[in-house]
Amino acid sequence: MPNPSIKDEELYRELREQGDSKEKAARIANAAAAEGRDTVGARGGRAGSYDDWTVDDLRKRAAELDIDGRSSMSKSELIQSLRDH
């Protein structure tokens, strides 16, 4: 059953099948519907790699995103959680 808050249901389903979280897939699908897929796609990929961040910086970013359990996560767990968000 389609979700009325999702503006590009096809893209949302594709992203979910790739393993993106519901929140991330909805955010991307709605941005793509509003601005066009090419515009949204061109904007992606500018941030540096999380692998280059310190654990402290990763925890700060995880706190901004309200990721549970961040204080006890290892660097690799923080990176995975941030990428999955």
mmCIF file of C-alpha atoms in Angstrom:
data_model
loop_
_atom_site.group_PDB
_atom_site.id
_atom_site.type_symbol
_atom_site.label_atom_id
_atom_site.label_comp_id
_atom_site.label_asym_id
_atom_site.label_seq_id
_atom_site.Cartn_x
_atom_site.Cartn_y
_atom_site.Cartn_z
ATOM 1 C CA MET A 1 0.000 0.000 0.000
ATOM 2 C CA PRO A 2 1.496 3.360 -1.010
ATOM 3 C CA ASN A 3 2.501 5.789 1.709
ATOM 4 C CA PRO A 4 1.056 9.264 1.034
ATOM 5 C CA SER A 5 4.052 10.964 2.659
ATOM 6 C CA ILE A 6 6.415 9.381 0.091
ATOM 7 C CA LYS A 7 6.444 11.477 -3.078
ATOM 8 C CA ASP A 8 8.467 9.083 -5.308
ATOM 9 C CA GLU A 9 7.308 5.620 -4.270
ATOM 10 C CA GLU A 10 9.315 3.826 -6.979
ATOM 11 C CA LEU A 11 12.612 5.379 -5.893
ATOM 12 C CA TYR A 12 11.720 4.763 -2.236
ATOM 13 C CA ARG A 13 11.215 1.019 -2.925
ATOM 14 C CA GLU A 14 14.494 0.826 -4.876
ATOM 15 C CA LEU A 15 16.420 2.451 -2.034
ATOM 16 C CA ARG A 16 14.837 0.169 0.579
ATOM 17 C CA GLU A 17 15.754 -2.884 -1.521
ATOM 18 C CA GLN A 18 19.362 -1.628 -1.572
ATOM 19 C CA GLY A 19 19.309 -1.590 2.212
ATOM 20 C CA ASP A 20 18.738 2.092 2.982
ATOM 21 C CA SER A 21 16.777 2.874 6.150
ATOM 22 C CA LYS A 22 13.156 3.968 5.839
ATOM 23 C CA GLU A 23 14.079 7.481 6.922
ATOM 24 C CA LYS A 24 16.948 7.840 4.466
ATOM 25 C CA ALA A 25 14.964 6.355 1.581
ATOM 26 C CA ALA A 26 12.025 8.688 2.280
ATOM 27 C CA ARG A 27 14.308 11.726 2.532
ATOM 28 C CA ILE A 28 15.976 10.952 -0.815
ATOM 29 C CA ALA A 29 12.737 10.001 -2.587
ATOM 30 C CA ASN A 30 10.969 13.167 -1.463
ATOM 31 C CA ALA A 31 13.918 15.375 -2.418
ATOM 32 C CA ALA A 32 14.072 13.702 -5.830
ATOM 33 C CA ALA A 33 10.349 14.279 -6.363
ATOM 34 C CA ALA A 34 10.661 17.952 -5.418
ATOM 35 C CA GLU A 35 13.914 18.810 -7.193
ATOM 36 C CA GLY A 36 14.421 16.068 -9.776
ATOM 37 C CA ARG A 37 16.565 12.954 -9.533
ATOM 38 C CA ASP A 38 19.490 14.468 -11.441
ATOM 39 C CA THR A 39 19.697 17.445 -9.089
ATOM 40 C CA VAL A 40 19.621 15.257 -5.984
ATOM 41 C CA GLY A 41 22.124 12.798 -7.467
ATOM 42 C CA ALA A 42 24.557 15.547 -8.394
ATOM 43 C CA ARG A 43 24.481 16.878 -4.849
ATOM 44 C CA GLY A 44 25.521 13.581 -3.268
ATOM 45 C CA GLY A 45 29.045 12.392 -2.586
ATOM 46 C CA ARG A 46 30.706 15.649 -1.544
ATOM 47 C CA ALA A 47 31.323 14.819 2.112
ATOM 48 C CA GLY A 48 34.606 13.288 3.173
ATOM 49 C CA SER A 49 34.793 9.652 4.094
ATOM 50 C CA TYR A 50 33.724 8.726 7.627
ATOM 51 C CA ASP A 51 36.839 6.540 7.699
ATOM 52 C CA ASP A 52 38.905 9.737 7.955
ATOM 53 C CA TRP A 53 36.903 11.081 10.934
ATOM 54 C CA THR A 54 37.945 10.677 14.561
ATOM 55 C CA VAL A 55 35.800 8.608 16.910
ATOM 56 C CA ASP A 56 34.917 11.794 18.788
ATOM 57 C CA ASP A 57 33.706 13.471 15.588
ATOM 58 C CA LEU A 58 31.739 10.360 14.623
ATOM 59 C CA ARG A 59 30.058 10.314 18.053
ATOM 60 C CA LYS A 60 29.178 14.010 17.717
ATOM 61 C CA ARG A 61 27.577 13.376 14.331
ATOM 62 C CA ALA A 62 25.748 10.328 15.709
ATOM 63 C CA ALA A 63 24.453 12.510 18.566
ATOM 64 C CA GLU A 64 23.168 15.060 16.026
ATOM 65 C CA LEU A 65 21.248 12.239 14.367
ATOM 66 C CA ASP A 66 20.137 10.793 17.740
ATOM 67 C CA ILE A 67 21.621 7.336 17.047
ATOM 68 C CA ASP A 68 21.060 5.087 20.062
ATOM 69 C CA GLY A 69 24.040 3.325 21.648
ATOM 70 C CA ARG A 70 26.620 5.641 20.106
ATOM 71 C CA SER A 71 28.631 6.082 23.304
ATOM 72 C CA SER A 72 29.590 2.399 23.412
ATOM 73 C CA MET A 73 30.122 1.877 19.664
ATOM 74 C CA SER A 74 33.490 1.232 18.089
ATOM 75 C CA LYS A 75 34.645 3.371 15.186
ATOM 76 C CA SER A 76 33.502 0.789 12.643
ATOM 77 C CA GLU A 77 30.094 0.474 14.341
ATOM 78 C CA LEU A 78 29.672 4.249 14.357
ATOM 79 C CA ILE A 79 30.561 4.449 10.673
ATOM 80 C CA GLN A 80 28.089 1.707 9.789
ATOM 81 C CA SER A 81 25.330 3.319 11.861
ATOM 82 C CA LEU A 82 25.910 6.692 10.236
ATOM 83 C CA ARG A 83 25.925 5.196 6.751
ATOM 84 C CA ASP A 84 22.733 3.270 7.481
ATOM 85 C CA HIS A 85 20.950 6.316 8.867
#
